[in-house]
PDB file of C-alpha atoms in Angstrom:
ATOM      1  CA  UNK A   1       0.000   0.000   0.000  1.00 64.00           C
ATOM      2  CA  UNK A   2       1.312   3.430  -0.934  1.00 70.00           C
ATOM      3  CA  UNK A   3       1.917   6.075   1.698  1.00 73.00           C
ATOM      4  CA  UNK A   4       0.100   9.318   1.029  1.00 71.00           C
ATOM      5  CA  UNK A   5       1.382  12.649   2.267  1.00 69.00           C
ATOM      6  CA  UNK A   6      -0.760  15.728   2.680  1.00 62.00           C
ATOM      7  CA  UNK A   7       0.834  19.139   2.293  1.00 61.00           C
ATOM      8  CA  UNK A   8      -0.996  22.015   3.903  1.00 56.00           C
ATOM      9  CA  UNK A   9       0.128  25.274   2.336  1.00 51.00           C
ATOM     10  CA  UNK A  10      -3.042  27.069   3.362  1.00 48.00           C
ATOM     11  CA  UNK A  11      -1.528  28.120   6.688  1.00 47.00           C
ATOM     12  CA  UNK A  12       0.440  31.194   5.782  1.00 48.00           C
ATOM     13  CA  UNK A  13       1.733  33.685   8.287  1.00 53.00           C
ATOM     14  CA  UNK A  14      -0.578  36.555   9.021  1.00 61.00           C
ATOM     15  CA  UNK A  15       0.536  39.747   7.381  1.00 78.00           C
ATOM     16  CA  UNK A  16       0.045  42.759   9.600  1.00 86.00           C
ATOM     17  CA  UNK A  17       1.834  45.861  10.753  1.00 89.00           C
ATOM     18  CA  UNK A  18       2.758  46.360  14.363  1.00 92.00           C
ATOM     19  CA  UNK A  19       3.405  49.695  16.065  1.00 94.00           C
ATOM     20  CA  UNK A  20       4.923  49.926  19.544  1.00 95.00           C
ATOM     21  CA  UNK A  21       3.580  52.754  21.702  1.00 96.00           C
ATOM     22  CA  UNK A  22       5.232  54.211  24.799  1.00 96.00           C
ATOM     23  CA  UNK A  23       2.582  56.037  26.811  1.00 94.00           C
ATOM     24  CA  UNK A  24       1.836  56.290  30.519  1.00 93.00           C
ATOM     25  CA  UNK A  25      -1.921  56.768  30.081  1.00 94.00           C
ATOM     26  CA  UNK A  26      -4.571  54.209  30.947  1.00 94.00           C
ATOM     27  CA  UNK A  27      -5.746  52.114  28.016  1.00 94.00           C
ATOM     28  CA  UNK A  28      -9.161  53.775  27.742  1.00 95.00           C
ATOM     29  CA  UNK A  29      -7.551  57.237  27.608  1.00 96.00           C
ATOM     30  CA  UNK A  30      -5.134  56.174  24.875  1.00 96.00           C
ATOM     31  CA  UNK A  31      -7.983  54.620  22.875  1.00 96.00           C
ATOM     32  CA  UNK A  32      -9.940  57.884  23.209  1.00 96.00           C
ATOM     33  CA  UNK A  33      -6.981  59.960  21.971  1.00 95.00           C
ATOM     34  CA  UNK A  34      -6.351  57.617  19.034  1.00 95.00           C
ATOM     35  CA  UNK A  35     -10.040  57.769  18.099  1.00 95.00           C
ATOM     36  CA  UNK A  36     -10.033  61.548  18.307  1.00 94.00           C
ATOM     37  CA  UNK A  37      -6.796  62.232  16.402  1.00 93.00           C
ATOM     38  CA  UNK A  38      -6.650  59.349  13.918  1.00 92.00           C
ATOM     39  CA  UNK A  39     -10.362  59.107  13.085  1.00 90.00           C
ATOM     40  CA  UNK A  40     -10.593  55.562  14.403  1.00 93.00           C
ATOM     41  CA  UNK A  41     -13.487  54.033  16.317  1.00 95.00           C
ATOM     42  CA  UNK A  42     -11.697  51.747  18.744  1.00 95.00           C
ATOM     43  CA  UNK A  43     -13.991  50.105  21.276  1.00 95.00           C
ATOM     44  CA  UNK A  44     -13.286  47.819  24.226  1.00 94.00           C
ATOM     45  CA  UNK A  45     -13.947  44.175  23.476  1.00 93.00           C
ATOM     46  CA  UNK A  46     -16.051  42.237  25.963  1.00 91.00           C
ATOM     47  CA  UNK A  47     -13.296  39.646  26.300  1.00 88.00           C
ATOM     48  CA  UNK A  48      -9.764  40.665  27.203  1.00 88.00           C
ATOM     49  CA  UNK A  49      -6.716  38.658  26.224  1.00 89.00           C
ATOM     50  CA  UNK A  50      -6.188  36.220  29.093  1.00 89.00           C
ATOM     51  CA  UNK A  51      -3.053  34.223  29.831  1.00 86.00           C
ATOM     52  CA  UNK A  52      -2.809  31.651  32.600  1.00 86.00           C
ATOM     53  CA  UNK A  53       0.349  31.620  34.660  1.00 82.00           C
ATOM     54  CA  UNK A  54       1.195  29.350  37.581  1.00 82.00           C
ATOM     55  CA  UNK A  55      -0.365  31.511  40.239  1.00 77.00           C
ATOM     56  CA  UNK A  56      -2.541  34.070  38.437  1.00 84.00           C
ATOM     57  CA  UNK A  57      -4.472  35.003  35.326  1.00 87.00           C
ATOM     58  CA  UNK A  58      -3.197  38.045  33.433  1.00 88.00           C
ATOM     59  CA  UNK A  59      -5.788  40.149  31.591  1.00 91.00           C
ATOM     60  CA  UNK A  60      -4.518  42.408  28.818  1.00 92.00           C
ATOM     61  CA  UNK A  61      -7.012  45.030  27.546  1.00 92.00           C
ATOM     62  CA  UNK A  62      -8.078  44.789  23.902  1.00 94.00           C
ATOM     63  CA  UNK A  63      -9.637  47.593  21.864  1.00 96.00           C
ATOM     64  CA  UNK A  64     -10.625  46.930  18.260  1.00 95.00           C
ATOM     65  CA  UNK A  65     -12.013  48.704  15.218  1.00 95.00           C
ATOM     66  CA  UNK A  66     -13.053  47.081  11.935  1.00 94.00           C
ATOM     67  CA  UNK A  67     -12.847  49.539   9.037  1.00 90.00           C
ATOM     68  CA  UNK A  68     -15.146  47.951   6.455  1.00 89.00           C
ATOM     69  CA  UNK A  69     -14.396  50.565   3.798  1.00 88.00           C
ATOM     70  CA  UNK A  70     -10.622  50.040   3.818  1.00 85.00           C
ATOM     71  CA  UNK A  71     -10.783  46.338   4.777  1.00 86.00           C
ATOM     72  CA  UNK A  72      -8.629  46.926   7.831  1.00 90.00           C
ATOM     73  CA  UNK A  73      -8.766  45.901  11.476  1.00 92.00           C
ATOM     74  CA  UNK A  74      -7.051  47.996  14.136  1.00 94.00           C
ATOM     75  CA  UNK A  75      -6.312  46.416  17.511  1.00 94.00           C
ATOM     76  CA  UNK A  76      -4.902  48.254  20.510  1.00 95.00           C
ATOM     77  CA  UNK A  77      -3.410  45.830  23.023  1.00 95.00           C
ATOM     78  CA  UNK A  78      -1.891  46.534  26.412  1.00 94.00           C
ATOM     79  CA  UNK A  79       1.510  44.956  27.069  1.00 93.00           C
ATOM     80  CA  UNK A  80       1.642  45.118  30.880  1.00 92.00           C
ATOM     81  CA  UNK A  81      -0.450  43.502  33.582  1.00 89.00           C
ATOM     82  CA  UNK A  82       0.315  44.292  37.191  1.00 85.00           C
ATOM     83  CA  UNK A  83      -1.304  42.470  40.065  1.00 83.00           C
ATOM     84  CA  UNK A  84      -0.954  42.499  43.810  1.00 78.00           C
ATOM     85  CA  UNK A  85       0.055  39.203  45.339  1.00 75.00           C
ATOM     86  CA  UNK A  86      -1.638  38.365  48.593  1.00 68.00           C
ATOM     87  CA  UNK A  87       0.975  38.285  51.243  1.00 63.00           C
ATOM     88  CA  UNK A  88       0.827  37.071  54.816  1.00 61.00           C
ATOM     89  CA  UNK A  89       3.946  39.005  55.832  1.00 61.00           C
ATOM     90  CA  UNK A  90       3.070  41.404  58.612  1.00 62.00           C
ATOM     91  CA  UNK A  91       5.605  43.869  59.883  1.00 62.00           C
ATOM     92  CA  UNK A  92       5.163  44.868  63.516  1.00 61.00           C
ATOM     93  CA  UNK A  93       6.753  48.054  64.699  1.00 65.00           C
ATOM     94  CA  UNK A  94       5.626  49.058  68.147  1.00 61.00           C
ATOM     95  CA  UNK A  95       1.881  49.652  68.279  1.00 64.00           C
ATOM     96  CA  UNK A  96       1.226  49.419  64.549  1.00 67.00           C
ATOM     97  CA  UNK A  97       1.143  46.417  62.235  1.00 65.00           C
ATOM     98  CA  UNK A  98       1.600  46.942  58.519  1.00 67.00           C
ATOM     99  CA  UNK A  99       1.039  44.432  55.754  1.00 67.00           C
ATOM    100  CA  UNK A 100       3.736  44.271  53.120  1.00 70.00           C
ATOM    101  CA  UNK A 101       2.298  44.549  49.591  1.00 74.00           C
ATOM    102  CA  UNK A 102       4.025  42.663  46.800  1.00 79.00           C
ATOM    103  CA  UNK A 103       3.269  43.249  43.136  1.00 80.00           C
ATOM    104  CA  UNK A 104       4.018  41.111  40.112  1.00 84.00           C
ATOM    105  CA  UNK A 105       4.133  42.274  36.497  1.00 89.00           C
ATOM    106  CA  UNK A 106       3.434  40.071  33.489  1.00 89.00           C
ATOM    107  CA  UNK A 107       4.025  41.083  29.856  1.00 91.00           C
ATOM    108  CA  UNK A 108       2.215  40.095  26.667  1.00 91.00           C
ATOM    109  CA  UNK A 109       5.518  40.334  24.767  1.00 92.00           C
ATOM    110  CA  UNK A 110       8.193  39.707  27.435  1.00 91.00           C
ATOM    111  CA  UNK A 111      11.128  40.682  25.227  1.00 93.00           C
ATOM    112  CA  UNK A 112       9.700  44.229  24.887  1.00 92.00           C
ATOM    113  CA  UNK A 113       9.144  45.180  28.522  1.00 93.00           C
ATOM    114  CA  UNK A 114       9.553  48.908  27.813  1.00 94.00           C
ATOM    115  CA  UNK A 115       6.577  49.027  25.436  1.00 95.00           C
ATOM    116  CA  UNK A 116       3.245  49.969  27.009  1.00 95.00           C
ATOM    117  CA  UNK A 117       0.864  49.251  24.103  1.00 96.00           C
ATOM    118  CA  UNK A 118       0.817  47.702  20.646  1.00 95.00           C
ATOM    119  CA  UNK A 119      -1.285  48.819  17.699  1.00 95.00           C
ATOM    120  CA  UNK A 120      -1.791  45.883  15.364  1.00 93.00           C
ATOM    121  CA  UNK A 121      -3.072  46.754  11.886  1.00 92.00           C
ATOM    122  CA  UNK A 122      -4.365  43.932   9.725  1.00 90.00           C
ATOM    123  CA  UNK A 123      -5.244  45.006   6.216  1.00 87.00           C
ATOM    124  CA  UNK A 124      -5.975  43.453   2.871  1.00 82.00           C
ATOM    125  CA  UNK A 125      -4.934  46.539   0.920  1.00 73.00           C
ATOM    126  CA  UNK A 126      -1.521  46.045  -0.635  1.00 70.00           C
ATOM    127  CA  UNK A 127      -0.788  49.778  -0.751  1.00 71.00           C
ATOM    128  CA  UNK A 128      -1.389  50.411   2.966  1.00 74.00           C
ATOM    129  CA  UNK A 129       1.418  52.199   4.768  1.00 77.00           C
ATOM    130  CA  UNK A 130       1.480  52.927   8.454  1.00 82.00           C
ATOM    131  CA  UNK A 131       3.868  55.886   8.045  1.00 89.00           C
ATOM    132  CA  UNK A 132       1.142  58.529   7.811  1.00 89.00           C
ATOM    133  CA  UNK A 133      -0.678  56.910  10.730  1.00 90.00           C
ATOM    134  CA  UNK A 134       2.552  56.935  12.719  1.00 93.00           C
ATOM    135  CA  UNK A 135       3.205  60.618  11.948  1.00 93.00           C
ATOM    136  CA  UNK A 136      -0.314  61.519  13.118  1.00 92.00           C
ATOM    137  CA  UNK A 137       0.140  59.386  16.217  1.00 94.00           C
ATOM    138  CA  UNK A 138       3.343  61.206  17.176  1.00 94.00           C
ATOM    139  CA  UNK A 139       1.493  64.549  17.170  1.00 94.00           C
ATOM    140  CA  UNK A 140      -0.443  63.397  20.258  1.00 93.00           C
ATOM    141  CA  UNK A 141       1.391  65.016  23.160  1.00 94.00           C
ATOM    142  CA  UNK A 142       0.609  62.225  25.647  1.00 94.00           C
ATOM    143  CA  UNK A 143       2.366  59.597  23.507  1.00 95.00           C
ATOM    144  CA  UNK A 144       6.051  59.584  24.370  1.00 95.00           C
ATOM    145  CA  UNK A 145       7.117  57.718  21.249  1.00 95.00           C
ATOM    146  CA  UNK A 146       5.800  55.230  18.727  1.00 95.00           C
ATOM    147  CA  UNK A 147       7.649  53.198  16.118  1.00 94.00           C
ATOM    148  CA  UNK A 148       7.022  50.249  13.798  1.00 93.00           C
ATOM    149  CA  UNK A 149       8.139  46.771  14.834  1.00 92.00           C
ATOM    150  CA  UNK A 150       9.091  43.775  12.745  1.00 90.00           C
ATOM    151  CA  UNK A 151       6.849  41.130  14.299  1.00 84.00           C
ATOM    152  CA  UNK A 152       8.648  38.225  12.588  1.00 84.00           C
ATOM    153  CA  UNK A 153      11.678  38.747  14.851  1.00 86.00           C
ATOM    154  CA  UNK A 154       9.658  38.463  18.073  1.00 87.00           C
ATOM    155  CA  UNK A 155       9.974  35.255  20.060  1.00 89.00           C
ATOM    156  CA  UNK A 156       6.453  35.475  21.460  1.00 86.00           C
ATOM    157  CA  UNK A 157       4.674  36.675  18.323  1.00 84.00           C
ATOM    158  CA  UNK A 158       2.005  33.994  18.833  1.00 85.00           C
ATOM    159  CA  UNK A 159       0.675  36.046  21.751  1.00 82.00           C
ATOM    160  CA  UNK A 160      -0.511  38.600  19.179  1.00 85.00           C
ATOM    161  CA  UNK A 161      -2.889  36.083  17.573  1.00 83.00           C
ATOM    162  CA  UNK A 162      -6.169  36.437  19.397  1.00 71.00           C
ATOM    163  CA  UNK A 163      -8.904  35.633  16.890  1.00 68.00           C
TER     164      UNK A 163
END
């Protein structure tokens, strides 16, 4: 009996553009400013991006906008999740007892710990360029800096697939 081999070439890498954003604002404030200055309509998804770790679940905020006229999808994703770990360590000094608070930080893309947010742009238009979007984004005074990233070089690029 002959051995048959199936080749699946249908699974191609997603083609999207990725912009790293350094900004100290809360995610809803950044989404508002991007909507206002870039004419987007980002809205908070009902489901965040959740990752299970040994001791906790990290929730990364996700804002999305589907532009049906340009066949594009814009996704704003937070990179940092900070959570307080319950601690039983009590420090007694005289009359007062204080509880020591310990925080842990988890990252969506651990190799880019300095980045606060990512703007992922998936488009079917071959002539789409994020340069004009990036120039408009840098005019927002609350954004410290923003720059394009080459997602193929990221070790944890699979964390950016959330469909």
